[in-house]
XYZ file of C-alpha atoms in Angstrom:
568
model
C 1.277 -23.380 -26.267
C -1.598 -22.479 -23.895
C -1.799 -19.178 -22.047
C -0.999 -20.908 -18.760
C 2.034 -22.625 -20.265
C 3.158 -19.337 -21.754
C 2.932 -17.649 -18.333
C 4.994 -20.445 -16.789
C 7.535 -20.242 -19.608
C 7.948 -16.487 -19.124
C 8.428 -17.026 -15.403
C 11.079 -19.580 -16.335
C 12.846 -16.953 -18.418
C 12.934 -14.757 -15.334
C 14.679 -17.544 -13.440
C 11.908 -19.099 -11.355
C 9.819 -22.271 -11.299
C 6.045 -21.990 -10.892
C 5.262 -22.654 -7.212
C 2.188 -20.541 -6.462
C -1.125 -21.500 -8.050
C -1.987 -19.329 -11.036
C -5.734 -19.060 -10.412
C -6.534 -15.309 -10.152
C -8.440 -13.758 -13.010
C -8.201 -10.150 -14.185
C -11.095 -8.817 -12.105
C -9.779 -10.325 -8.861
C -6.351 -8.811 -9.465
C -7.919 -5.411 -10.160
C -10.265 -5.737 -7.170
C -7.356 -6.211 -4.790
C -5.439 -3.238 -6.241
C -8.528 -1.007 -5.999
C -9.205 -2.172 -2.441
C -5.690 -1.267 -1.321
C -6.057 2.268 -2.741
C -9.319 2.497 -0.694
C -10.521 6.064 -0.052
C -12.496 4.917 3.022
C -9.142 4.140 4.664
C -7.394 7.372 3.648
C -9.732 10.203 2.667
C -12.362 9.639 5.368
C -10.170 8.997 8.451
C -7.844 11.899 7.547
C -10.517 14.395 6.522
C -9.746 16.395 9.676
C -6.146 16.902 8.547
C -7.296 18.229 5.186
C -9.690 20.655 6.873
C -6.769 22.157 8.774
C -4.188 22.102 5.979
C -5.786 23.787 2.994
C -9.452 23.160 3.663
C -11.837 22.331 0.800
C -9.844 24.393 -1.699
C -6.620 22.610 -0.829
C -8.147 19.132 -1.015
C -10.168 19.672 -4.203
C -7.247 21.238 -6.068
C -4.537 18.812 -4.949
C -6.642 15.679 -5.549
C -6.691 15.962 -9.376
C -3.078 17.205 -9.436
C -1.774 14.265 -7.407
C -4.017 11.911 -9.411
C -2.553 13.251 -12.651
C 1.054 12.715 -11.603
C 0.242 9.372 -9.962
C -0.938 8.265 -13.404
C 2.629 8.800 -14.664
C 3.940 6.551 -11.895
C 1.262 3.968 -12.638
C 2.003 4.036 -16.380
C 5.713 3.420 -15.784
C 4.981 0.603 -13.349
C 2.468 -0.930 -15.745
C 5.090 -0.943 -18.496
C 7.678 -2.582 -16.234
C 5.343 -5.253 -14.836
C 4.396 -6.136 -18.395
C 8.052 -6.899 -19.071
C 8.820 -8.576 -15.734
C 5.634 -10.270 -14.394
C 6.927 -11.835 -11.177
C 6.053 -11.732 -7.469
C 8.188 -9.290 -5.520
C 8.259 -7.375 -8.769
C 9.739 -4.090 -7.580
C 13.029 -5.472 -6.308
C 13.295 -7.839 -9.281
C 12.738 -4.899 -11.638
C 15.486 -2.938 -9.893
C 17.925 -5.836 -10.280
C 17.158 -6.421 -13.944
C 17.301 -2.744 -14.865
C 20.402 -1.925 -12.803
C 22.548 -4.476 -14.596
C 24.769 -7.212 -13.109
C 27.184 -4.900 -11.262
C 24.566 -2.984 -9.276
C 21.776 -5.585 -9.279
C 22.411 -6.947 -5.758
C 22.474 -3.534 -4.048
C 19.594 -2.043 -6.064
C 17.336 -5.034 -5.449
C 18.315 -5.272 -1.779
C 17.457 -1.630 -0.982
C 14.308 -1.606 -3.118
C 13.077 -4.773 -1.461
C 13.597 -3.489 2.064
C 11.872 -0.167 1.374
C 8.985 -2.047 -0.215
C 8.822 -4.296 2.850
C 8.848 -1.221 5.111
C 6.151 0.519 3.093
C 3.737 -2.401 3.079
C 4.242 -2.797 6.834
C 3.335 0.841 7.391
C 0.253 0.756 5.187
C -1.194 -2.371 6.776
C -0.538 -1.358 10.388
C -1.933 2.108 9.609
C -5.146 0.526 8.368
C -5.323 -1.589 11.533
C -4.986 1.593 13.577
C -7.849 3.142 11.593
C -9.939 0.044 12.364
C -9.299 0.640 16.065
C -10.386 4.269 15.734
C -13.602 3.256 13.964
C -14.297 0.824 16.806
C -13.709 3.506 19.461
C -16.115 5.811 17.602
C -18.940 3.377 18.370
C -18.746 3.905 22.148
C -21.527 5.842 23.881
C -20.695 7.887 25.879
C -17.631 8.542 23.720
C -14.154 7.824 25.019
C -11.702 10.682 25.358
C -9.418 10.214 22.292
C -6.252 11.032 24.244
C -7.183 8.963 27.295
C -5.705 5.574 28.111
C -9.010 3.646 27.731
C -9.381 4.865 24.125
C -5.725 4.120 23.360
C -5.935 0.588 24.760
C -9.204 -0.166 22.955
C -7.724 1.165 19.705
C -4.632 -1.003 20.125
C -6.454 -4.248 20.908
C -9.098 -3.666 18.217
C -6.331 -3.045 15.689
C -4.525 -6.241 16.682
C -7.790 -8.199 16.458
C -8.429 -6.853 12.961
C -4.956 -7.936 11.835
C -5.579 -11.456 13.134
C -8.903 -11.651 11.246
C -7.342 -10.327 8.032
C -4.386 -12.679 8.474
C -6.739 -15.657 8.758
C -8.501 -14.634 5.536
C -5.152 -14.162 3.799
C -4.227 -17.764 4.662
C -6.775 -19.293 2.305
C -5.811 -20.669 -1.079
C -5.838 -19.137 -4.545
C -9.473 -20.028 -5.324
C -10.662 -18.226 -2.203
C -8.411 -15.241 -2.920
C -9.894 -15.071 -6.416
C -13.399 -14.870 -4.931
C -12.464 -12.466 -2.135
C -10.674 -10.108 -4.525
C -13.974 -9.533 -6.331
C -15.929 -9.269 -3.074
C -13.434 -6.697 -1.748
C -14.004 -4.449 -4.759
C -17.792 -4.461 -4.443
C -17.720 -3.920 -0.679
C -15.395 -0.919 -1.085
C -17.282 0.627 -3.994
C -20.786 0.133 -2.565
C -19.720 0.907 0.999
C -18.133 4.221 0.003
C -21.215 5.196 -2.026
C -23.594 4.361 0.840
C -21.577 6.382 3.358
C -20.940 9.545 1.345
C -24.402 9.652 -0.247
C -26.012 8.999 3.134
C -24.096 11.903 4.687
C -24.801 14.215 1.744
C -28.536 13.489 1.534
C -29.163 13.661 5.294
C -27.146 16.826 5.923
C -29.088 20.079 6.369
C -25.982 21.927 5.140
C -25.245 22.075 1.410
C -22.183 24.080 0.367
C -21.994 24.903 -3.337
C -18.995 23.746 -5.418
C -18.034 27.374 -6.114
C -17.960 28.118 -2.380
C -15.927 24.975 -1.679
C -13.258 26.024 -4.165
C -13.191 29.454 -2.524
C -12.757 28.186 1.055
C -9.169 28.076 2.307
C -8.229 26.959 5.817
C -4.884 26.879 7.611
C -5.001 25.697 11.212
C -1.540 24.110 11.286
C 0.281 27.119 12.764
C 2.611 27.115 9.759
C 2.594 29.670 6.885
C 0.069 29.167 4.082
C 2.770 27.978 1.681
C 3.657 25.203 4.125
C -0.004 24.248 4.564
C -0.436 24.181 0.784
C 2.502 21.784 0.492
C 1.243 19.341 3.090
C -2.289 19.547 1.661
C -1.141 16.926 -0.870
C -0.850 14.328 1.899
C -4.472 13.203 1.713
C -4.135 12.272 -1.950
C -0.568 10.945 -1.620
C -1.650 8.635 1.196
C -4.343 7.256 -1.112
C -2.335 6.525 -4.252
C -0.185 3.725 -2.865
C -0.179 -0.054 -2.903
C -1.216 -0.682 -6.498
C 2.038 -2.607 -6.910
C -0.119 -5.504 -5.675
C -0.788 -6.191 -9.367
C 2.910 -7.039 -9.672
C 3.210 -9.045 -6.456
C 0.266 -11.226 -7.478
C 1.696 -11.790 -10.969
C 2.656 -15.423 -10.332
C -0.940 -16.203 -9.342
C -2.638 -14.216 -12.122
C -3.478 -15.516 -15.563
C -1.707 -13.579 -18.331
C -0.129 -11.097 -15.861
C 1.890 -9.285 -18.536
C -1.426 -7.985 -19.901
C -3.710 -8.089 -16.858
C -1.204 -6.489 -14.458
C -1.001 -3.206 -16.426
C -4.783 -3.194 -16.848
C -5.321 -3.641 -13.094
C -2.982 -0.764 -12.281
C -4.591 1.554 -14.832
C -8.184 0.752 -13.902
C -7.403 1.101 -10.183
C -5.899 4.583 -10.641
C -8.720 5.684 -12.928
C -11.441 4.387 -10.590
C -9.807 5.893 -7.514
C -9.630 9.359 -9.064
C -13.369 9.526 -9.748
C -14.557 7.787 -6.588
C -12.233 9.889 -4.406
C -13.291 13.179 -6.014
C -16.935 12.161 -5.609
C -16.386 11.321 -1.928
C -14.586 14.606 -1.212
C -17.335 16.701 -2.807
C -20.107 14.900 -0.951
C -18.433 15.085 2.458
C -17.020 18.621 2.219
C -20.309 20.087 0.996
C -21.896 19.124 4.338
C -19.340 20.897 6.577
C -19.694 24.598 7.353
C -16.405 26.483 7.646
C -17.239 27.447 11.241
C -16.818 23.795 12.219
C -13.299 23.401 10.801
C -11.413 24.288 14.028
C -13.414 21.907 16.225
C -13.171 19.049 13.731
C -9.451 19.646 13.297
C -8.975 19.519 17.049
C -11.076 16.333 17.251
C -8.544 14.463 15.155
C -9.646 10.883 14.606
C -13.021 11.662 16.204
C -13.902 14.177 13.472
C -15.455 11.581 11.188
C -17.897 10.438 13.862
C -18.766 14.083 14.557
C -19.618 14.481 10.866
C -21.750 11.347 10.941
C -23.587 12.412 14.110
C -24.394 15.863 12.734
C -25.798 14.460 9.495
C -27.200 10.928 9.702
C -27.376 10.761 13.506
C -25.506 8.749 16.108
C -27.075 5.329 15.465
C -26.569 5.509 11.711
C -23.062 6.788 12.424
C -22.331 3.618 14.376
C -23.587 1.571 11.417
C -21.320 3.551 9.095
C -18.366 2.914 11.397
C -19.194 -0.790 11.337
C -19.203 -0.659 7.544
C -15.836 1.110 7.607
C -14.462 -1.642 9.846
C -15.531 -4.253 7.296
C -13.861 -2.232 4.542
C -10.725 -1.971 6.688
C -10.603 -5.778 6.916
C -10.720 -6.035 3.120
C -7.971 -3.430 2.829
C -5.750 -5.329 5.275
C -6.533 -8.577 3.477
C -5.289 -7.084 0.205
C -2.181 -5.639 1.833
C -1.369 -8.874 3.671
C -1.582 -11.122 0.632
C 0.487 -8.568 -1.300
C 3.087 -8.321 1.462
C 3.171 -12.096 1.909
C 3.897 -12.642 -1.798
C 6.581 -9.968 -1.707
C 8.151 -11.605 1.360
C 7.890 -15.040 -0.258
C 9.702 -13.774 -3.350
C 12.307 -11.793 -1.384
C 13.114 -14.797 0.790
C 13.190 -17.030 -2.307
C 16.344 -15.134 -3.242
C 17.727 -15.280 0.304
C 17.416 -11.565 1.122
C 15.604 -11.813 4.478
C 16.805 -13.264 7.780
C 15.374 -16.771 8.026
C 14.748 -16.930 4.276
C 14.898 -20.726 4.191
C 12.065 -20.869 6.751
C 10.023 -18.038 5.211
C 10.191 -19.424 1.686
C 7.840 -22.292 2.400
C 4.297 -22.725 1.187
C 1.609 -24.211 3.384
C -1.839 -23.688 4.868
C -4.052 -24.517 7.812
C -5.320 -27.795 6.442
C -4.974 -30.394 3.736
C -7.813 -29.242 1.512
C -10.299 -31.725 0.150
C -10.951 -30.311 -3.284
C -13.737 -27.973 -2.205
C -14.234 -24.419 -3.358
C -12.125 -22.914 -0.588
C -9.569 -25.685 -0.269
C -8.195 -25.806 -3.809
C -4.543 -24.869 -3.548
C -4.850 -24.542 0.226
C -1.281 -25.719 0.657
C 0.088 -23.218 -1.868
C -0.001 -20.169 0.433
C 3.056 -18.352 1.887
C 1.637 -18.971 5.341
C 4.859 -18.424 7.296
C 5.400 -15.071 5.634
C 1.792 -14.138 6.456
C 2.223 -15.018 10.138
C 5.452 -13.022 10.376
C 3.870 -9.965 8.767
C 0.819 -10.049 11.060
C 3.105 -10.217 14.111
C 5.245 -7.355 12.802
C 2.225 -5.161 12.033
C 0.876 -5.769 15.538
C 4.204 -4.666 17.018
C 4.159 -1.432 14.989
C 0.847 -0.477 16.643
C 2.280 -0.435 20.168
C 3.659 3.155 19.965
C 0.063 4.338 19.502
C -0.144 4.323 23.282
C 2.281 7.248 23.361
C 1.700 9.333 20.204
C -1.570 10.958 19.182
C -0.461 11.357 15.551
C 0.563 7.750 15.035
C -1.939 7.072 12.260
C -0.566 9.893 10.135
C 3.027 8.925 10.951
C 2.496 5.213 10.189
C 0.821 6.008 6.906
C 3.509 8.558 6.071
C 6.436 6.215 6.571
C 4.465 3.489 4.797
C 3.869 5.717 1.797
C 7.485 6.963 1.795
C 8.753 3.391 1.807
C 6.387 2.518 -1.046
C 7.300 5.650 -3.014
C 11.041 5.000 -2.645
C 10.567 1.405 -3.797
C 8.643 2.762 -6.809
C 11.269 5.407 -7.496
C 14.298 3.116 -7.861
C 13.058 0.818 -10.665
C 11.333 3.689 -12.509
C 14.539 5.754 -12.381
C 16.526 2.764 -13.617
C 13.975 2.216 -16.372
C 14.553 5.814 -17.551
C 18.332 5.361 -17.463
C 18.173 2.011 -19.267
C 15.802 3.225 -21.958
C 17.525 1.534 -24.911
C 18.095 -1.670 -22.962
C 14.576 -1.921 -21.562
C 12.800 -5.038 -22.953
C 9.317 -4.140 -24.158
C 6.435 -6.293 -22.943
C 2.881 -6.600 -24.326
C 2.094 -3.182 -22.799
C 4.604 -0.532 -23.837
C 4.650 3.263 -23.783
C 6.937 3.268 -26.794
C 8.935 6.493 -27.215
C 6.969 8.027 -24.308
C 8.385 5.533 -21.833
C 11.429 7.564 -20.819
C 9.736 10.995 -20.462
C 6.863 9.446 -18.509
C 9.368 7.762 -16.191
C 11.243 11.063 -15.632
C 8.025 12.877 -14.662
C 7.149 9.983 -12.340
C 10.559 10.181 -10.629
C 10.246 13.942 -10.058
C 6.763 13.522 -8.574
C 7.899 10.707 -6.282
C 10.793 12.853 -5.031
C 8.473 15.792 -4.275
C 5.890 13.590 -2.550
C 8.507 11.850 -0.406
C 9.731 15.245 0.830
C 6.201 16.489 1.511
C 5.438 13.370 3.534
C 8.252 14.004 6.017
C 7.286 17.607 6.762
C 5.798 18.384 10.195
C 2.022 18.738 10.068
C 1.442 20.453 13.437
C 3.288 23.481 14.862
C 3.898 23.671 18.597
C 4.430 27.315 19.571
C 7.062 27.673 22.344
C 5.376 30.939 23.383
C 2.450 28.931 24.726
C 4.730 27.205 27.223
C 6.295 30.183 28.969
C 6.240 30.246 32.756
C 4.590 33.207 34.590
C 7.824 35.230 34.403
C 7.470 35.226 30.563
C 11.179 34.537 30.172
C 11.522 30.881 31.148
C 10.293 28.052 28.951
C 8.477 25.147 30.593
C 10.815 22.789 28.840
C 9.321 19.517 30.097
C 5.758 20.428 29.065
C 6.932 21.745 25.699
C 8.983 18.655 24.869
C 6.165 16.318 25.979
C 3.627 18.004 23.685
C 6.145 18.355 20.852
C 6.933 14.643 20.905
C 3.221 13.763 21.097
C 2.627 15.345 17.670
C 6.058 14.735 16.152
C 6.109 13.199 12.663
C 8.193 10.077 13.227
C 8.053 9.023 9.581
C 11.411 10.557 8.552
C 13.095 9.111 11.628
C 11.889 5.610 10.781
C 12.814 5.923 7.098
C 16.300 7.281 7.855
C 16.840 4.588 10.493
C 15.880 1.852 8.045
C 18.161 3.367 5.397
C 21.137 3.531 7.777
C 20.597 0.076 9.283
C 19.995 -1.643 5.933
C 23.065 0.012 4.406
C 25.196 -0.866 7.403
C 23.990 -4.469 7.229
C 24.737 -4.430 3.499
C 28.294 -3.146 3.926
C 29.163 -5.349 6.879
C 27.430 -8.546 5.919
C 24.894 -8.847 3.073
C 27.160 -7.748 0.205
C 29.340 -10.775 0.846
C 26.588 -13.293 0.148
C 23.516 -11.652 -1.426
C 23.852 -11.792 -5.206
C 20.360 -10.571 -6.038
C 17.623 -12.387 -7.959
C 18.314 -14.214 -11.224
C 18.014 -11.506 -13.856
C 16.819 -11.758 -17.431
C 18.902 -9.138 -19.226
C 18.817 -10.522 -22.780
C 15.582 -12.379 -23.511
C 12.785 -10.510 -25.227
C 9.259 -11.220 -24.034
C 8.200 -13.055 -27.170
C 11.092 -15.513 -27.023
C 9.216 -18.139 -25.018
C 11.328 -21.263 -24.478
C 10.081 -24.645 -25.599
C 9.887 -27.688 -23.376
C 13.287 -28.965 -22.411
C 15.048 -25.775 -23.492
C 18.277 -24.519 -21.962
C 16.297 -21.980 -19.916
C 14.234 -24.707 -18.255
C 17.312 -26.851 -17.668
C 19.003 -23.893 -15.983
C 16.059 -23.469 -13.619
C 16.036 -27.181 -12.825
C 19.721 -26.983 -11.980
C 19.158 -23.974 -9.702
C 16.484 -25.926 -7.838
C 18.629 -29.064 -7.486
C 18.659 -30.255 -3.914
C 15.540 -28.270 -2.983
C 12.193 -29.915 -2.572
C 10.016 -28.128 -5.131
C 6.384 -29.007 -5.729
C 5.308 -28.849 -9.362
C 1.788 -27.478 -9.191
C 1.205 -27.160 -12.949
C -1.311 -29.990 -13.272
C -3.223 -28.924 -10.173
C -3.485 -25.302 -11.285
C -4.598 -26.294 -14.791
C -7.425 -28.274 -13.232
C -8.337 -25.334 -10.978
C -8.291 -22.847 -13.854
C -10.553 -25.132 -15.892
C -13.045 -25.421 -13.023
C -12.893 -21.650 -12.445
C -13.811 -21.007 -16.072
C -16.714 -23.462 -15.895
C -18.133 -21.964 -12.678
C -17.752 -18.400 -13.884
C-alpha cells in the first residue's frame, strides 16, 4: 500500500472520504504554520504595549516562559494530530476523546470557539495591515482621527480581499505559496530588525535591558507583570493549521507533528532575536511617548533609526507579510469551516460544504486541483472578517481586543481536546508520534497554562482614572466624558467570548442538540489497523455518502503528487 493510499485509508477509518487534494508536502505545511505564528504581526505592531506593561524586562522574561509552556501545548496537539489527522481536527479530536455520550456537545463547542478564534486572528491581522498603510502617509494622519480610521478600515478590507483571492487557488499553488510565505516572513523579519539595529545610534546592553522595568498602565506592578505575557501569548497561536491541512498533506500523521514542533521552535528563536534587536535601540526616556503613540509607535521607531523613507519601505514589507499571514489563516479557517459544515454543524452547511474554484483549470501549474477548494467557505470567512473590522471606527484598542478574543477562542479550542486527552489517557490511541507515559502530565501542564493565559487575555490593559474627570468643584464626576474614554479603551474580548459562549449554548439547548450528532468518531481502531480495499470501513463510508454527489479525486491527486515530486 502506497503512502497516499495509507493516508486515504486512515481518513476512511476516521469516517470520511478523500475530497480535498492531498498535494502539500512537509515544508509547505510547516511554512504555513510558521507564517501564522508570525512575529511581524504580533511582536512588532504591539511593541508599544510591551513598553508600557513591563518594558524590556517584562518582555524578555515572559517570552521564554510563554514559549516553554506553549511547547507543552504544542506537544499535546502534535500527539493528538498524529492519532487523528483530519481537517477541522480540534473539534474532531474533542468528539473522539469525549466518547459517544458527550461527543456532540464537546465537538460543537470546540468547533465554534475555534471558528471564533480564527476569525479574530485574521481580522486582527487585517487591522494591522491598515495601520501599516496609514504609517506611510506624510504628513502623518492623526491616529484617533476619522481619516486615519477610515483609511485603516478600507485598507484592511482590501487586504482581506487580496488574501482571499490567493486562498482560492488550488492545492499545487498552496503548496508553492506555503514555502514562499515562510521565506518572506523569515527574511522580512531579519531585514527589518537588523536594519533598525544597525542604523540606530542607540545601543542598550542586554544587562541593561533585563534591568529596565516599565509600568505605564496605571495598574499596580503585579497587574502589569501579568499582562506582560500578552505579547508572547498573542504570538503562539494558529499552529493548529497543521491539523486543518491534514487532508491535503502527505503523511500528515508524521508531518503534522513535525510542522507544529518546528514552528514553535523557530518562533522562539526568531522572536527572541527580534525583541533584542528592537528593544536595544529604544532609550527608556522614549517609553511614555511610544506607549501613547499606540499603533504609530513602530513608525516612530523606524523614523528614529533608519529614517522616514526606509520606514515606509519597511511598512510596505510588513504589509506583504500581513498578506501571507492572512493567506495562511484563511486557508486554515476555510478547511476548518469545510470540515465543520461536512458534519452539519454550521448554518447553511449543505451550501458551505461544496468544493469549487474560479475556473476550470487546464492542467497548468496553478490550475491543478483548482476545483478542489472550499471556495464558499473562503468567501464567507472573508465577508465575516471584514464585518469584524467595522468597530475599529469607534474603539482605539480594537487591534488588541480583536487579537485577544481571537487568541482566547483559539486557546479554549486547544484546551478542550487536550483536557479530554488527559482524562482519556488509557483510551487514547497512539499515533506515529507519541509522548508515551509523558502524554498525560504534558497535557495537564498544557491545560493549566491555557487556563492562565485565557484569564490574562481578558484583563484590562489600560486604567482610566476617574479623578482625571472631576468637574471644577472637585466633587462631581464628568460622567459622559469618563464613560466615553473608558469605552474607547475597554477590552471587549471577554464580552465577545462570553456572548459567544451564551449564544452557542442557548442554540445548543434549544435547537442543535436535537439534530447535531457530532462527527463520525473512531473510538476503537488503532492507527496501524489500515483497512484493505473493500473492507467494512470503506463500505460504511460509501453508505454514509449515499445520495450525495462525491467526487473521487484519488487518481487526480496521485498524478499531481507524481508531478510535484518530479518538479521538486
